[in-house]
PDB file of C-alpha atoms in Angstrom:
ATOM      1  CA  UNK G 486       4.319 -25.084 236.397  1.00 89.00           C
ATOM      2  CA  UNK G 487       1.884 -22.653 237.888  1.00 93.00           C
ATOM      3  CA  UNK G 488       0.935 -21.713 241.528  1.00 95.00           C
ATOM      4  CA  UNK G 489       2.105 -20.201 244.520  1.00 97.00           C
ATOM      5  CA  UNK G 490       5.332 -21.245 246.372  1.00 97.00           C
ATOM      6  CA  UNK G 491       6.044 -19.959 249.857  1.00 97.00           C
ATOM      7  CA  UNK G 492       9.702 -19.731 250.521  1.00 97.00           C
ATOM      8  CA  UNK G 493      11.370 -19.467 253.844  1.00 98.00           C
ATOM      9  CA  UNK G 494      13.905 -16.659 252.885  1.00 97.00           C
ATOM     10  CA  UNK G 495      17.364 -17.037 254.447  1.00 96.00           C
ATOM     11  CA  UNK G 496      19.426 -14.175 255.823  1.00 95.00           C
ATOM     12  CA  UNK G 497      22.022 -12.746 253.504  1.00 93.00           C
ATOM     13  CA  UNK G 498      19.709 -13.290 250.485  1.00 93.00           C
ATOM     14  CA  UNK G 499      17.748 -10.596 248.528  1.00 91.00           C
ATOM     15  CA  UNK G 500      14.189 -11.365 247.460  1.00 92.00           C
ATOM     16  CA  UNK G 501      15.601 -11.170 243.857  1.00 93.00           C
ATOM     17  CA  UNK G 502      18.452 -13.768 244.791  1.00 95.00           C
ATOM     18  CA  UNK G 503      15.515 -16.167 245.950  1.00 96.00           C
ATOM     19  CA  UNK G 504      13.560 -15.569 242.808  1.00 97.00           C
ATOM     20  CA  UNK G 505      16.730 -16.162 240.534  1.00 97.00           C
ATOM     21  CA  UNK G 506      17.507 -19.418 242.459  1.00 97.00           C
ATOM     22  CA  UNK G 507      14.179 -20.730 242.129  1.00 97.00           C
ATOM     23  CA  UNK G 508      14.204 -19.875 238.404  1.00 97.00           C
ATOM     24  CA  UNK G 509      17.440 -21.785 238.015  1.00 96.00           C
ATOM     25  CA  UNK G 510      15.921 -24.899 239.983  1.00 97.00           C
ATOM     26  CA  UNK G 511      12.631 -24.873 238.178  1.00 96.00           C
ATOM     27  CA  UNK G 512      13.782 -23.532 234.710  1.00 95.00           C
ATOM     28  CA  UNK G 513      10.692 -21.332 234.846  1.00 96.00           C
ATOM     29  CA  UNK G 514      11.311 -17.621 233.955  1.00 95.00           C
ATOM     30  CA  UNK G 515       7.748 -16.312 234.832  1.00 96.00           C
ATOM     31  CA  UNK G 516       8.154 -15.933 238.566  1.00 96.00           C
ATOM     32  CA  UNK G 517       7.288 -12.963 240.638  1.00 93.00           C
ATOM     33  CA  UNK G 518       7.633 -12.407 244.529  1.00 93.00           C
ATOM     34  CA  UNK G 519       4.888 -10.611 246.647  1.00 89.00           C
ATOM     35  CA  UNK G 520       6.787  -8.205 248.692  1.00 85.00           C
ATOM     36  CA  UNK G 521      10.567  -7.361 249.024  1.00 87.00           C
ATOM     37  CA  UNK G 522      12.625  -8.415 252.180  1.00 89.00           C
ATOM     38  CA  UNK G 523      15.856  -6.810 253.142  1.00 87.00           C
ATOM     39  CA  UNK G 524      18.848  -9.065 252.838  1.00 88.00           C
ATOM     40  CA  UNK G 525      19.228  -9.536 256.738  1.00 90.00           C
ATOM     41  CA  UNK G 526      15.535 -10.198 257.151  1.00 93.00           C
ATOM     42  CA  UNK G 527      14.484 -13.951 257.286  1.00 97.00           C
ATOM     43  CA  UNK G 528      10.802 -15.127 256.821  1.00 97.00           C
ATOM     44  CA  UNK G 529       7.879 -15.877 254.471  1.00 97.00           C
ATOM     45  CA  UNK G 530       8.510 -14.832 250.795  1.00 97.00           C
ATOM     46  CA  UNK G 531       5.556 -15.899 248.529  1.00 97.00           C
ATOM     47  CA  UNK G 532       6.691 -16.527 244.919  1.00 97.00           C
ATOM     48  CA  UNK G 533       4.137 -16.580 242.138  1.00 96.00           C
ATOM     49  CA  UNK G 534       4.996 -19.075 239.295  1.00 96.00           C
ATOM     50  CA  UNK G 535       3.703 -19.087 235.763  1.00 94.00           C
ATOM     51  CA  UNK G 536       0.027 -17.821 235.453  1.00 93.00           C
ATOM     52  CA  UNK G 537       0.007 -17.187 239.162  1.00 94.00           C
ATOM     53  CA  UNK G 538       2.001 -14.103 238.661  1.00 95.00           C
ATOM     54  CA  UNK G 539      -1.391 -12.570 237.891  1.00 94.00           C
ATOM     55  CA  UNK G 540      -2.218 -12.606 241.487  1.00 94.00           C
ATOM     56  CA  UNK G 541       0.935 -10.953 242.841  1.00 94.00           C
ATOM     57  CA  UNK G 542      -0.826  -7.670 243.103  1.00 92.00           C
ATOM     58  CA  UNK G 543      -3.556  -9.249 245.286  1.00 93.00           C
ATOM     59  CA  UNK G 544      -1.011 -10.811 247.463  1.00 93.00           C
ATOM     60  CA  UNK G 545       0.940  -7.663 247.889  1.00 91.00           C
ATOM     61  CA  UNK G 546      -1.981  -5.740 249.056  1.00 91.00           C
ATOM     62  CA  UNK G 547      -2.578  -8.207 252.058  1.00 94.00           C
ATOM     63  CA  UNK G 548      -1.651  -7.574 255.567  1.00 95.00           C
ATOM     64  CA  UNK G 549       1.870  -8.979 256.686  1.00 97.00           C
ATOM     65  CA  UNK G 550       3.038 -10.027 260.278  1.00 98.00           C
ATOM     66  CA  UNK G 551       6.501  -9.969 261.645  1.00 98.00           C
ATOM     67  CA  UNK G 552       8.536 -10.795 264.925  1.00 98.00           C
ATOM     68  CA  UNK G 553      11.035  -8.089 265.618  1.00 98.00           C
ATOM     69  CA  UNK G 554      13.681  -7.448 268.153  1.00 97.00           C
ATOM     70  CA  UNK G 555      14.376  -3.755 269.202  1.00 97.00           C
ATOM     71  CA  UNK G 556      17.626  -2.358 270.651  1.00 96.00           C
ATOM     72  CA  UNK G 557      17.259   0.360 273.124  1.00 96.00           C
ATOM     73  CA  UNK G 558      20.037   2.833 273.685  1.00 95.00           C
ATOM     74  CA  UNK G 559      21.422   3.016 270.108  1.00 96.00           C
ATOM     75  CA  UNK G 560      20.360   4.633 266.829  1.00 95.00           C
ATOM     76  CA  UNK G 561      21.875   4.071 263.596  1.00 94.00           C
ATOM     77  CA  UNK G 562      21.663   5.703 259.917  1.00 89.00           C
ATOM     78  CA  UNK G 563      19.865   2.673 258.561  1.00 90.00           C
ATOM     79  CA  UNK G 564      17.477   1.991 261.415  1.00 92.00           C
ATOM     80  CA  UNK G 565      19.016  -1.239 262.023  1.00 92.00           C
ATOM     81  CA  UNK G 566      22.094  -2.901 263.227  1.00 92.00           C
ATOM     82  CA  UNK G 567      23.780  -2.886 259.988  1.00 89.00           C
ATOM     83  CA  UNK G 568      24.198   0.889 259.996  1.00 89.00           C
ATOM     84  CA  UNK G 569      26.555   3.374 261.570  1.00 90.00           C
ATOM     85  CA  UNK G 570      25.660   4.464 264.991  1.00 94.00           C
ATOM     86  CA  UNK G 571      24.401   8.200 265.017  1.00 93.00           C
ATOM     87  CA  UNK G 572      23.324   8.205 268.687  1.00 95.00           C
ATOM     88  CA  UNK G 573      24.112   6.122 271.677  1.00 94.00           C
ATOM     89  CA  UNK G 574      23.333   6.348 275.528  1.00 94.00           C
ATOM     90  CA  UNK G 575      25.122   4.472 278.152  1.00 89.00           C
ATOM     91  CA  UNK G 576      22.386   3.352 280.179  1.00 90.00           C
ATOM     92  CA  UNK G 577      18.535   3.239 279.512  1.00 92.00           C
ATOM     93  CA  UNK G 578      15.955   2.800 282.346  1.00 90.00           C
ATOM     94  CA  UNK G 579      12.612   1.864 281.242  1.00 94.00           C
ATOM     95  CA  UNK G 580       9.959  -0.624 282.790  1.00 94.00           C
ATOM     96  CA  UNK G 581       7.964  -3.444 281.075  1.00 95.00           C
ATOM     97  CA  UNK G 582       4.806  -1.327 281.752  1.00 96.00           C
ATOM     98  CA  UNK G 583       6.228   1.477 279.817  1.00 96.00           C
ATOM     99  CA  UNK G 584       7.178  -0.633 276.976  1.00 97.00           C
ATOM    100  CA  UNK G 585       3.792  -2.073 276.740  1.00 97.00           C
ATOM    101  CA  UNK G 586       2.120   1.255 277.020  1.00 97.00           C
ATOM    102  CA  UNK G 587       4.421   2.451 274.182  1.00 97.00           C
ATOM    103  CA  UNK G 588       3.583  -0.326 271.901  1.00 98.00           C
ATOM    104  CA  UNK G 589      -0.185  -0.071 272.476  1.00 97.00           C
ATOM    105  CA  UNK G 590       0.144   3.522 271.440  1.00 97.00           C
ATOM    106  CA  UNK G 591       0.777   2.444 267.915  1.00 97.00           C
ATOM    107  CA  UNK G 592      -2.095   0.358 267.378  1.00 98.00           C
ATOM    108  CA  UNK G 593      -4.512   1.849 264.507  1.00 97.00           C
ATOM    109  CA  UNK G 594      -3.709   4.123 261.567  1.00 97.00           C
ATOM    110  CA  UNK G 595      -0.297   5.973 261.978  1.00 96.00           C
ATOM    111  CA  UNK G 596       1.796   8.190 260.017  1.00 94.00           C
ATOM    112  CA  UNK G 597       5.349   6.997 258.915  1.00 94.00           C
ATOM    113  CA  UNK G 598       8.084   8.656 257.284  1.00 85.00           C
ATOM    114  CA  UNK G 599       9.974   6.248 254.868  1.00 80.00           C
ATOM    115  CA  UNK G 600      13.617   5.651 255.947  1.00 78.00           C
ATOM    116  CA  UNK G 601      16.423   6.938 253.776  1.00 67.00           C
ATOM    117  CA  UNK G 602      17.716   3.406 253.381  1.00 69.00           C
ATOM    118  CA  UNK G 603      14.739   2.149 251.599  1.00 67.00           C
ATOM    119  CA  UNK G 604      13.908   1.245 247.956  1.00 67.00           C
ATOM    120  CA  UNK G 605      11.380   3.824 247.626  1.00 69.00           C
ATOM    121  CA  UNK G 606      12.121   6.208 244.655  1.00 72.00           C
ATOM    122  CA  UNK G 607      12.378   9.937 244.511  1.00 69.00           C
ATOM    123  CA  UNK G 608      12.792  11.628 240.979  1.00 68.00           C
ATOM    124  CA  UNK G 609      13.721   8.183 239.666  1.00 69.00           C
ATOM    125  CA  UNK G 610      16.414   7.328 242.078  1.00 69.00           C
ATOM    126  CA  UNK G 611      16.075   4.784 245.004  1.00 72.00           C
ATOM    127  CA  UNK G 612      16.496   6.399 248.417  1.00 68.00           C
ATOM    128  CA  UNK G 613      19.079   3.961 249.511  1.00 69.00           C
ATOM    129  CA  UNK G 614      21.270   5.169 246.391  1.00 71.00           C
ATOM    130  CA  UNK G 615      21.062   8.664 247.687  1.00 68.00           C
ATOM    131  CA  UNK G 616      21.780   7.626 251.286  1.00 65.00           C
ATOM    132  CA  UNK G 617      25.080   5.931 250.075  1.00 72.00           C
ATOM    133  CA  UNK G 618      25.983   9.011 248.506  1.00 65.00           C
ATOM    134  CA  UNK G 619      25.473  10.977 251.579  1.00 71.00           C
ATOM    135  CA  UNK G 620      22.295  12.742 250.450  1.00 67.00           C
ATOM    136  CA  UNK G 621      19.432  13.233 252.523  1.00 74.00           C
ATOM    137  CA  UNK G 622      16.033  14.096 250.978  1.00 70.00           C
ATOM    138  CA  UNK G 623      12.604  15.197 252.409  1.00 72.00           C
ATOM    139  CA  UNK G 624      10.310  12.274 252.392  1.00 74.00           C
ATOM    140  CA  UNK G 625       6.587  12.677 252.855  1.00 82.00           C
ATOM    141  CA  UNK G 626       4.829  10.760 255.763  1.00 84.00           C
ATOM    142  CA  UNK G 627       2.239   8.208 254.683  1.00 89.00           C
ATOM    143  CA  UNK G 628      -0.608   6.363 256.457  1.00 95.00           C
ATOM    144  CA  UNK G 629      -0.042   2.825 257.415  1.00 96.00           C
ATOM    145  CA  UNK G 630      -2.167   0.678 259.594  1.00 97.00           C
ATOM    146  CA  UNK G 631      -1.052  -1.375 262.771  1.00 98.00           C
ATOM    147  CA  UNK G 632      -3.793  -4.126 263.303  1.00 98.00           C
ATOM    148  CA  UNK G 633      -2.015  -5.691 266.376  1.00 98.00           C
ATOM    149  CA  UNK G 634       1.124  -5.442 268.284  1.00 98.00           C
ATOM    150  CA  UNK G 635       2.331  -7.601 271.213  1.00 98.00           C
ATOM    151  CA  UNK G 636       5.263  -7.640 273.483  1.00 98.00           C
ATOM    152  CA  UNK G 637       6.738 -11.252 273.493  1.00 98.00           C
ATOM    153  CA  UNK G 638       9.936 -10.587 275.638  1.00 97.00           C
ATOM    154  CA  UNK G 639      11.414  -7.796 277.620  1.00 96.00           C
ATOM    155  CA  UNK G 640      15.163  -8.339 278.326  1.00 92.00           C
ATOM    156  CA  UNK G 641      16.329  -5.851 281.098  1.00 85.00           C
ATOM    157  CA  UNK G 642      19.984  -5.988 281.283  1.00 76.00           C
ATOM    158  CA  UNK G 643      22.238  -3.535 283.002  1.00 71.00           C
ATOM    159  CA  UNK G 644      22.699  -1.124 280.134  1.00 84.00           C
ATOM    160  CA  UNK G 645      20.446  -1.448 277.260  1.00 91.00           C
ATOM    161  CA  UNK G 646      17.200  -3.386 277.224  1.00 94.00           C
ATOM    162  CA  UNK G 647      15.946  -5.527 274.219  1.00 95.00           C
ATOM    163  CA  UNK G 648      12.312  -5.770 273.249  1.00 96.00           C
ATOM    164  CA  UNK G 649      10.867  -8.735 271.218  1.00 98.00           C
ATOM    165  CA  UNK G 650       7.522  -8.092 269.849  1.00 98.00           C
ATOM    166  CA  UNK G 651       5.006  -9.363 266.950  1.00 98.00           C
ATOM    167  CA  UNK G 652       3.163  -7.143 264.836  1.00 98.00           C
ATOM    168  CA  UNK G 653       0.496  -7.243 262.081  1.00 98.00           C
ATOM    169  CA  UNK G 654       0.292  -4.379 259.775  1.00 97.00           C
ATOM    170  CA  UNK G 655      -0.653  -3.069 256.321  1.00 96.00           C
ATOM    171  CA  UNK G 656       1.256  -3.014 253.130  1.00 92.00           C
ATOM    172  CA  UNK G 657       4.076  -0.312 253.306  1.00 90.00           C
ATOM    173  CA  UNK G 658       4.881  -0.386 256.895  1.00 94.00           C
ATOM    174  CA  UNK G 659       8.513  -0.226 257.544  1.00 93.00           C
ATOM    175  CA  UNK G 660       9.288  -2.173 260.814  1.00 96.00           C
ATOM    176  CA  UNK G 661      12.683  -0.379 261.085  1.00 94.00           C
ATOM    177  CA  UNK G 662      10.847   2.951 261.341  1.00 95.00           C
ATOM    178  CA  UNK G 663       8.273   1.486 263.746  1.00 97.00           C
ATOM    179  CA  UNK G 664      11.113   0.365 266.055  1.00 97.00           C
ATOM    180  CA  UNK G 665      12.708   3.991 265.822  1.00 96.00           C
ATOM    181  CA  UNK G 666       9.375   5.422 266.757  1.00 96.00           C
ATOM    182  CA  UNK G 667       8.728   3.122 269.624  1.00 97.00           C
ATOM    183  CA  UNK G 668      12.162   4.346 271.088  1.00 97.00           C
ATOM    184  CA  UNK G 669      11.023   8.075 270.606  1.00 96.00           C
ATOM    185  CA  UNK G 670       8.002   7.406 272.433  1.00 97.00           C
ATOM    186  CA  UNK G 671      10.100   5.917 275.191  1.00 97.00           C
ATOM    187  CA  UNK G 672      12.565   8.935 274.905  1.00 96.00           C
ATOM    188  CA  UNK G 673      15.452   6.959 274.115  1.00 96.00           C
ATOM    189  CA  UNK G 674      17.394   6.094 270.789  1.00 97.00           C
ATOM    190  CA  UNK G 675      16.399   2.838 269.466  1.00 97.00           C
ATOM    191  CA  UNK G 676      17.069   0.667 266.286  1.00 96.00           C
ATOM    192  CA  UNK G 677      15.837  -2.838 264.768  1.00 96.00           C
ATOM    193  CA  UNK G 678      18.171  -5.587 265.757  1.00 96.00           C
ATOM    194  CA  UNK G 679      16.440  -8.656 264.120  1.00 96.00           C
ATOM    195  CA  UNK G 680      13.472  -9.171 261.871  1.00 97.00           C
ATOM    196  CA  UNK G 681      11.496 -12.212 260.678  1.00 98.00           C
ATOM    197  CA  UNK G 682       8.329 -12.092 258.386  1.00 98.00           C
ATOM    198  CA  UNK G 683       5.983 -14.429 259.945  1.00 98.00           C
ATOM    199  CA  UNK G 684       3.135 -14.109 257.637  1.00 97.00           C
ATOM    200  CA  UNK G 685       2.418 -12.710 254.090  1.00 96.00           C
ATOM    201  CA  UNK G 686      -0.810 -12.883 252.157  1.00 90.00           C
ATOM    202  CA  UNK G 687      -2.225 -15.371 254.673  1.00 93.00           C
ATOM    203  CA  UNK G 688       0.739 -17.677 254.253  1.00 95.00           C
ATOM    204  CA  UNK G 689       2.924 -18.710 257.346  1.00 96.00           C
ATOM    205  CA  UNK G 690       6.077 -20.602 258.035  1.00 96.00           C
ATOM    206  CA  UNK G 691       3.889 -23.724 258.110  1.00 96.00           C
ATOM    207  CA  UNK G 692       3.486 -23.185 254.177  1.00 96.00           C
ATOM    208  CA  UNK G 693       6.910 -22.438 253.480  1.00 97.00           C
ATOM    209  CA  UNK G 694       9.872 -24.571 252.069  1.00 98.00           C
ATOM    210  CA  UNK G 695      13.454 -23.788 252.294  1.00 97.00           C
ATOM    211  CA  UNK G 696      15.675 -23.268 249.101  1.00 97.00           C
ATOM    212  CA  UNK G 697      17.163 -26.972 249.906  1.00 97.00           C
ATOM    213  CA  UNK G 698      13.755 -28.423 250.117  1.00 98.00           C
ATOM    214  CA  UNK G 699      12.727 -26.906 246.858  1.00 98.00           C
ATOM    215  CA  UNK G 700      15.547 -28.249 245.125  1.00 97.00           C
ATOM    216  CA  UNK G 701      15.055 -31.779 246.407  1.00 97.00           C
ATOM    217  CA  UNK G 702      11.245 -31.492 245.593  1.00 97.00           C
ATOM    218  CA  UNK G 703      12.100 -30.522 242.040  1.00 97.00           C
ATOM    219  CA  UNK G 704      14.654 -33.296 241.565  1.00 96.00           C
ATOM    220  CA  UNK G 705      12.030 -35.853 242.866  1.00 96.00           C
ATOM    221  CA  UNK G 706       9.449 -34.514 240.585  1.00 95.00           C
ATOM    222  CA  UNK G 707       7.262 -33.362 243.279  1.00 96.00           C
ATOM    223  CA  UNK G 708       7.429 -29.617 243.346  1.00 97.00           C
ATOM    224  CA  UNK G 709       4.427 -28.980 241.211  1.00 95.00           C
ATOM    225  CA  UNK G 710       2.224 -30.877 243.544  1.00 95.00           C
ATOM    226  CA  UNK G 711       3.311 -28.733 246.468  1.00 96.00           C
ATOM    227  CA  UNK G 712       2.354 -25.419 244.739  1.00 97.00           C
ATOM    228  CA  UNK G 713      -0.665 -23.729 246.252  1.00 96.00           C
ATOM    229  CA  UNK G 714      -3.426 -22.773 243.699  1.00 95.00           C
ATOM    230  CA  UNK G 715      -3.630 -19.188 242.621  1.00 93.00           C
ATOM    231  CA  UNK G 716      -6.933 -18.478 244.370  1.00 94.00           C
ATOM    232  CA  UNK G 717      -5.087 -18.997 247.664  1.00 93.00           C
ATOM    233  CA  UNK G 718      -3.961 -15.418 247.365  1.00 92.00           C
ATOM    234  CA  UNK G 719      -7.678 -14.249 247.041  1.00 93.00           C
ATOM    235  CA  UNK G 720      -9.172 -15.945 250.145  1.00 91.00           C
ATOM    236  CA  UNK G 721      -9.864 -12.515 251.550  1.00 90.00           C
ATOM    237  CA  UNK G 722     -12.308 -11.807 248.667  1.00 91.00           C
ATOM    238  CA  UNK G 723     -16.068 -12.623 248.677  1.00 91.00           C
ATOM    239  CA  UNK G 724     -16.772 -15.938 246.919  1.00 92.00           C
ATOM    240  CA  UNK G 725     -19.406 -15.926 244.032  1.00 93.00           C
ATOM    241  CA  UNK G 726     -20.621 -19.221 242.220  1.00 95.00           C
ATOM    242  CA  UNK G 727     -22.160 -19.516 238.740  1.00 95.00           C
ATOM    243  CA  UNK G 728     -23.664 -22.439 236.790  1.00 95.00           C
ATOM    244  CA  UNK G 729     -21.721 -24.398 234.269  1.00 94.00           C
ATOM    245  CA  UNK G 730     -23.345 -22.614 231.299  1.00 94.00           C
ATOM    246  CA  UNK G 731     -22.441 -19.136 232.706  1.00 95.00           C
ATOM    247  CA  UNK G 732     -18.913 -20.376 233.517  1.00 95.00           C
ATOM    248  CA  UNK G 733     -18.330 -20.892 229.817  1.00 95.00           C
ATOM    249  CA  UNK G 734     -19.552 -17.263 229.201  1.00 95.00           C
ATOM    250  CA  UNK G 735     -17.388 -15.825 232.137  1.00 95.00           C
ATOM    251  CA  UNK G 736     -14.276 -17.573 230.778  1.00 95.00           C
ATOM    252  CA  UNK G 737     -14.722 -15.833 227.437  1.00 95.00           C
ATOM    253  CA  UNK G 738     -14.291 -12.524 229.456  1.00 93.00           C
ATOM    254  CA  UNK G 739     -18.027 -11.465 229.034  1.00 94.00           C
ATOM    255  CA  UNK G 740     -20.162 -10.016 231.705  1.00 94.00           C
ATOM    256  CA  UNK G 741     -22.842 -11.859 233.589  1.00 93.00           C
ATOM    257  CA  UNK G 742     -26.209 -10.816 234.984  1.00 92.00           C
ATOM    258  CA  UNK G 743     -27.136 -11.088 238.549  1.00 87.00           C
ATOM    259  CA  UNK G 744     -29.548 -13.971 238.157  1.00 89.00           C
ATOM    260  CA  UNK G 745     -26.854 -16.113 237.039  1.00 91.00           C
ATOM    261  CA  UNK G 746     -24.491 -15.631 240.156  1.00 90.00           C
ATOM    262  CA  UNK G 747     -24.940 -16.652 243.775  1.00 91.00           C
ATOM    263  CA  UNK G 748     -23.399 -14.914 246.783  1.00 86.00           C
ATOM    264  CA  UNK G 749     -23.838 -11.227 245.427  1.00 81.00           C
ATOM    265  CA  UNK G 750     -25.694 -10.325 248.609  1.00 77.00           C
ATOM    266  CA  UNK G 751     -22.305 -10.757 250.555  1.00 73.00           C
ATOM    267  CA  UNK G 752     -20.473  -8.559 247.910  1.00 73.00           C
ATOM    268  CA  UNK G 753     -19.383  -5.169 248.804  1.00 65.00           C
ATOM    269  CA  UNK G 754     -20.623  -2.465 246.330  1.00 65.00           C
ATOM    270  CA  UNK G 755     -17.070  -1.959 245.234  1.00 68.00           C
ATOM    271  CA  UNK G 756     -14.046  -4.344 245.166  1.00 76.00           C
ATOM    272  CA  UNK G 757     -13.300  -7.671 243.359  1.00 89.00           C
ATOM    273  CA  UNK G 758     -14.415 -11.186 244.180  1.00 92.00           C
ATOM    274  CA  UNK G 759     -13.456 -14.553 243.208  1.00 94.00           C
ATOM    275  CA  UNK G 760     -15.903 -16.493 240.839  1.00 96.00           C
ATOM    276  CA  UNK G 761     -16.222 -20.352 240.858  1.00 96.00           C
ATOM    277  CA  UNK G 762     -18.302 -22.768 238.951  1.00 95.00           C
ATOM    278  CA  UNK G 763     -20.716 -25.191 240.594  1.00 95.00           C
ATOM    279  CA  UNK G 764     -17.862 -27.816 240.713  1.00 95.00           C
ATOM    280  CA  UNK G 765     -15.270 -25.601 242.410  1.00 94.00           C
ATOM    281  CA  UNK G 766     -13.359 -24.563 239.491  1.00 95.00           C
ATOM    282  CA  UNK G 767     -11.791 -21.186 239.837  1.00 96.00           C
ATOM    283  CA  UNK G 768     -12.753 -18.860 236.966  1.00 96.00           C
ATOM    284  CA  UNK G 769     -11.260 -15.520 237.905  1.00 95.00           C
ATOM    285  CA  UNK G 770     -11.437 -12.218 239.443  1.00 95.00           C
ATOM    286  CA  UNK G 771     -14.676 -10.316 238.800  1.00 94.00           C
ATOM    287  CA  UNK G 772     -16.319  -7.095 240.203  1.00 91.00           C
ATOM    288  CA  UNK G 773     -19.940  -5.897 240.307  1.00 88.00           C
ATOM    289  CA  UNK G 774     -21.019  -3.151 238.190  1.00 86.00           C
ATOM    290  CA  UNK G 775     -23.989  -1.335 239.710  1.00 82.00           C
ATOM    291  CA  UNK G 776     -24.646   0.929 236.854  1.00 82.00           C
ATOM    292  CA  UNK G 777     -24.986  -2.011 234.400  1.00 84.00           C
ATOM    293  CA  UNK G 778     -26.342  -4.512 236.897  1.00 84.00           C
ATOM    294  CA  UNK G 779     -23.756  -7.065 235.605  1.00 90.00           C
ATOM    295  CA  UNK G 780     -20.728  -8.797 237.108  1.00 91.00           C
ATOM    296  CA  UNK G 781     -17.758  -7.892 234.944  1.00 93.00           C
ATOM    297  CA  UNK G 782     -14.430  -9.779 234.561  1.00 94.00           C
ATOM    298  CA  UNK G 783     -11.033  -8.320 235.932  1.00 94.00           C
ATOM    299  CA  UNK G 784      -8.746 -11.144 235.474  1.00 94.00           C
ATOM    300  CA  UNK G 785      -9.945 -14.527 233.796  1.00 94.00           C
ATOM    301  CA  UNK G 786      -8.168 -17.693 234.639  1.00 90.00           C
ATOM    302  CA  UNK G 787      -9.079 -20.052 231.745  1.00 79.00           C
TER     303      UNK G 787
END
């Protein structure tokens, strides 16, 4: 069994729980996921099965999209509603226009400080392990990119408004921290109340199956036919084509000269591309070596 399976992760499950369950259903050990989701978060979790595990790194690098609910008026130690309140205010007064302006301020490249309750490692230990021990360590800020952010709903109650928004962002963006930072821009404590991942690696809810559906498809012998091919993870890369004789050479892990490859004009000087033969068969990931004037293999899919 080989291919990409998009799972709609339920609340209360870790990403590892989902992988373990699908391993049990399929009896396939070689399964990897493309981006961890916290237990309370639902949404798109791509699984790479069999030889498709070789494209996990490319899936992980692609943008992700989320729908989040931000609660104003309260801040917690975990930056979400599962944590202990560390700051509260009785009443928050903000307008829809102020909220929209605050969201817009985060579009583009921003600095984020990873939260203490995260899986990031410091000196070999995960931050959330240190946080549970009551230890706080200094974390370096890092650059992330917010490609778009949009207000979906502004619920203005008498005490504490809620903001529902969607966001498309780069790998490594903490939406919990984004919620806290939006609150800071509004000068009020804030925390993330809900989160759903709506897109990962170009895959959306429409591509996803629930755990129950996966089990049923496997029992019916239909699951393999529903898996997406490995090169779906690479659709953001330039596409190159070579002739059938050169395809044999490429599948042997050998380099190809420029005159054997179509599409090089659209290829960036650096960066990987996906290579196909003239019949549309995916051959692997290759990159152009300008110094040698050759296309060299990165990962061959024989």
